[in-house]
């Protein structure tokens, strides 16, 4: 009979894999800051460059975006959404034509269908922290996922504390006080 | 000193009941061996599992606990997965999709920590209302064990008797209540305007202070699926202490047979390890405390010549009387912010609605506002609307703040037709899966139709709900009770007042399965109180030789 094993963490979440992911993020972050940016662990030919992904993301989302999270998502999104790089080129072209600074400046000009869907998919990835919301899918961000930020002045991001022992009370700011993030 | 083959007390199951008995027995100088079907993991691993779940799975409390092949439990991420282990049938089959995990530490890994006591009337349904059964003893008999359970787990609660439930106590709570966040305060105020009292919950959560080497709650709002800091009691926090006192804990040990011998005493239990190799463990006294489903399953698996219906089953009551509090959920949207998600995921309930002369006709109910943060589901819902930019952020904040969920949990009655049997379907080890027939019964249905849902409609109107969706299907509360029902009559019950099997002098079956009735409140504190009472009997029996 085997000896009882204390470390019975599911292998997909094992420390070894997280170490690998952390290392990957650091590596991709280094690549993203260099002139030779191509982050594509699965399929180099289909890779989307992290700077291009960050450029379109910054136009679609008027918030501070984490470069490491973006690099990881850029590396993965091409294999999930084939042809996304061409979509992004077209979205960028439309945004530049409108001299857009924020999404409201050009989103109505995106044609219904594939381009608009791609734009919404990129926004969704940043807000939810996943490219695909299904069992077994990779989580790129949790506490940095943007959907938790509009309420972060009041509402706890589950498992993270924003106060101390019995340090909360019944008061809350008005809805109109949107946090900056 | 216990070893891997034998001990004074062999305990099957490392949940709150098994661990409570282990600590008591060890403190009394008995050797203890604990057998756990599932794996043993560290807290950080569960926390990482949770944080690495995609958003749609974060609401599935079992998803952070992937089962091992040899110790399956319900997995709710899909219809197919949900039907794989528990075999359910009957008109309310879905209301018995019980969420427990087969991990060392058991289901308290992902409970809310709520510790309501039964009331004196909850224990005398037959005498007072002509329904259900009376318990084998009264509230005054159980009260000292409730107090010991509260001090063992570290239960916080109000010192003002007007806010206690029930206000019949021999000692104060070990610590005061946690504060209300804005949502629970608003719910309390709305309830008061229509004459209902929303009480601070008694909860096994460290309030403002450290207790039993666990830190104070910091409002991480993640009581299920896991408290990341161990401020909430879970049985896993006691495992190192059990070991430090000399107890032996063996994970990945799936008990599948209870062996009886002379005078029908239990001689041994048999378990499979993760390599499907069988082992035999002997002891003086045996405790089966796996939970209300796995315990009767093991007894039914253990048929022998002396016990042709299964161990402890001369009454044919093993596996019958399966109970839970059938739940109805009301989802609401309000014009003004509610703001849940501040503090623990549950901190209060309306309890007065569980009591009254109406119980001769229909069940009472607990009513509660859920206090889990709603930002995640608000984000997903707002994204589905195709919003972008400031409109997206504004909608996420509105949906998170202005939506809520009110829950009704109904008191069940023990009914012989609600029965666990062995399915023909086998698990990975070749053991029969549990099959459960479940019908919430007219007693509960009448309550929902005539009593509980009408109250909640008034309540959510007072909250200022602009939209509401009240569920029409009963759901499970994960409070598994009844399958080894307690009573004084050996022909109509499985265990006696100390949770000792009527049929076997050295076999104890404490926990939810022994509960005679369930009341409307969460069952855990009563399970632990019964474990305390059983512990006294176990220790006394061992010392008497």
Coordinates of C-alpha atoms in Angstrom, one line a residue, chain A residues 7-179:
Chain A
X7 CA 0.3 16.9 -1.7
X8 CA -2.6 15.7 -3.6
X9 CA -3.3 18.9 -5.6
X10 CA -4.8 18.2 -9.0
X11 CA -2.0 18.1 -11.5
X12 CA -3.4 20.8 -13.7
X13 CA -3.0 23.2 -10.8
X14 CA 0.2 21.8 -9.4
X15 CA 3.0 24.1 -8.3
X16 CA 5.2 22.9 -11.1
X17 CA 2.7 24.1 -13.7
X18 CA 2.2 27.4 -11.9
X19 CA 6.0 27.9 -11.8
X20 CA 6.1 27.2 -15.5
X21 CA 3.3 29.7 -16.2
X22 CA 4.9 32.3 -14.0
X23 CA 8.2 31.7 -15.9
X24 CA 6.3 32.0 -19.2
X25 CA 4.8 35.3 -18.2
X26 CA 8.2 36.7 -17.2
X27 CA 9.7 35.4 -20.5
X28 CA 6.9 36.9 -22.6
X29 CA 7.1 40.1 -20.7
X30 CA 10.8 40.3 -21.6
X31 CA 10.0 39.6 -25.2
X32 CA 7.2 42.1 -25.3
X33 CA 9.6 44.8 -24.2
X34 CA 12.1 43.9 -27.0
X35 CA 11.9 44.5 -30.7
X36 CA 11.5 40.8 -31.5
X37 CA 8.1 40.2 -30.0
X38 CA 6.5 36.9 -31.0
X39 CA 4.9 35.0 -28.1
X40 CA 3.5 31.7 -29.4
X41 CA 4.0 28.6 -27.4
X42 CA 1.5 26.5 -29.5
X43 CA 1.7 27.7 -33.1
X44 CA 4.2 30.2 -34.1
X45 CA 2.8 30.8 -37.6
X46 CA -0.6 31.8 -36.1
X47 CA 0.8 34.0 -33.3
X48 CA -0.5 37.4 -32.6
X49 CA 2.0 39.9 -31.4
X50 CA 1.6 41.1 -27.9
X51 CA 2.1 44.8 -28.8
X52 CA -0.6 44.6 -31.5
X53 CA -3.0 42.9 -29.0
X54 CA -2.2 45.6 -26.4
X55 CA -2.7 48.4 -28.9
X56 CA -6.2 47.2 -29.9
X57 CA -7.0 46.4 -26.3
X58 CA -6.1 49.9 -25.2
X59 CA -8.4 51.3 -27.8
X60 CA -11.3 49.0 -26.8
X61 CA -10.8 49.4 -23.0
X62 CA -10.1 52.8 -21.4
X63 CA -8.5 51.3 -18.3
X64 CA -5.0 50.4 -17.2
X65 CA -4.2 47.0 -18.7
X66 CA -1.6 44.6 -17.3
X67 CA 1.1 43.9 -19.9
X68 CA 1.8 40.4 -18.6
X69 CA -1.8 39.3 -18.7
X70 CA -2.0 40.8 -22.2
X71 CA 1.0 38.9 -23.4
X72 CA -0.4 35.6 -22.2
X73 CA -3.8 36.2 -23.8
X74 CA -2.2 37.3 -27.0
X75 CA -0.2 34.1 -27.1
X76 CA -3.3 32.0 -26.7
X77 CA -6.0 33.8 -28.5
X78 CA -4.9 33.0 -32.1
X79 CA -5.3 29.3 -31.5
X80 CA -8.8 29.9 -30.1
X81 CA -9.9 32.6 -32.7
X82 CA -8.1 31.7 -35.9
X83 CA -7.7 34.8 -38.2
X84 CA -8.0 37.2 -35.3
X85 CA -4.9 39.1 -36.4
X86 CA -6.6 40.2 -39.6
X87 CA -9.7 41.2 -37.6
X88 CA -7.5 43.3 -35.3
X89 CA -5.8 45.0 -38.3
X90 CA -9.2 46.0 -39.6
X91 CA -10.4 47.2 -36.2
X92 CA -7.2 49.3 -35.8
X93 CA -7.6 50.7 -39.2
X94 CA -11.2 51.9 -38.4
X95 CA -10.1 53.3 -35.1
X96 CA -7.2 55.2 -36.7
X97 CA -9.4 56.5 -39.4
X98 CA -11.7 57.9 -36.6
X99 CA -8.6 59.2 -34.8
X100 CA -10.1 57.3 -31.8
X101 CA -8.9 57.6 -28.3
X102 CA -11.5 55.5 -26.5
X103 CA -13.9 52.8 -27.6
X104 CA -16.9 55.1 -27.8
X105 CA -15.1 57.0 -30.5
X106 CA -15.2 54.1 -33.0
X107 CA -17.2 51.2 -31.8
X108 CA -20.4 52.2 -33.6
X109 CA -18.4 52.2 -36.8
X110 CA -17.4 48.6 -36.5
X111 CA -19.6 46.5 -38.9
X112 CA -22.0 44.0 -37.3
X113 CA -20.7 40.4 -37.5
X114 CA -17.2 39.2 -37.3
X115 CA -15.3 42.5 -36.5
X116 CA -17.7 43.6 -33.8
X117 CA -17.7 40.1 -32.4
X118 CA -13.9 40.1 -32.3
X119 CA -13.9 43.4 -30.5
X120 CA -16.4 42.2 -27.9
X121 CA -14.4 39.0 -27.5
X122 CA -11.3 40.9 -26.7
X123 CA -13.2 43.1 -24.2
X124 CA -14.7 40.0 -22.7
X125 CA -11.3 38.4 -22.2
X126 CA -10.0 41.4 -20.2
X127 CA -13.2 41.7 -18.2
X128 CA -13.7 38.0 -17.4
X129 CA -10.0 36.9 -17.3
X130 CA -10.7 34.0 -19.7
X131 CA -10.9 33.7 -23.5
X132 CA -13.3 30.8 -23.2
X133 CA -15.6 30.5 -20.2
X134 CA -15.9 26.7 -19.9
X135 CA -14.7 23.8 -17.8
X136 CA -11.0 23.3 -18.2
X137 CA -10.3 26.6 -19.9
X138 CA -7.2 28.7 -18.9
X139 CA -7.7 31.6 -16.5
X140 CA -5.4 34.5 -17.5
X141 CA -6.5 36.8 -14.7
X142 CA -8.7 36.7 -11.6
X143 CA -8.0 39.5 -9.2
X144 CA -7.0 41.7 -12.2
X145 CA -10.1 40.7 -14.3
X146 CA -11.8 44.0 -15.1
X147 CA -15.3 42.9 -14.2
X148 CA -14.3 43.0 -10.5
X149 CA -13.0 46.6 -10.7
X150 CA -16.3 48.7 -11.0
X151 CA -17.3 47.5 -7.5
X152 CA -13.9 47.2 -5.9
X153 CA -14.6 50.1 -3.5
X154 CA -17.3 48.1 -1.8
X155 CA -17.5 44.5 -2.9
X156 CA -14.8 41.9 -2.0
X157 CA -13.2 40.0 -4.9
X158 CA -14.0 36.5 -3.5
X159 CA -11.1 35.1 -1.5
X160 CA -9.3 38.5 -1.3
X161 CA -10.0 40.7 1.7
X162 CA -10.4 44.5 1.4
X163 CA -10.7 45.2 5.2
X164 CA -9.5 43.6 8.4
X165 CA -11.0 41.7 11.3
X166 CA -14.6 42.9 11.6
X167 CA -13.5 45.9 9.6
X168 CA -16.5 46.3 7.5
X169 CA -19.8 48.0 8.1
X170 CA -23.2 48.8 6.5
X171 CA -22.2 52.0 4.8
X172 CA -21.6 52.2 1.0
X173 CA -20.9 54.9 -1.5
X174 CA -23.4 55.9 -4.1
X175 CA -23.6 54.0 -7.4
X176 CA -22.3 57.1 -9.2
X177 CA -18.9 57.0 -7.5
X178 CA -17.2 54.8 -10.1
X179 CA -13.8 53.7 -8.9

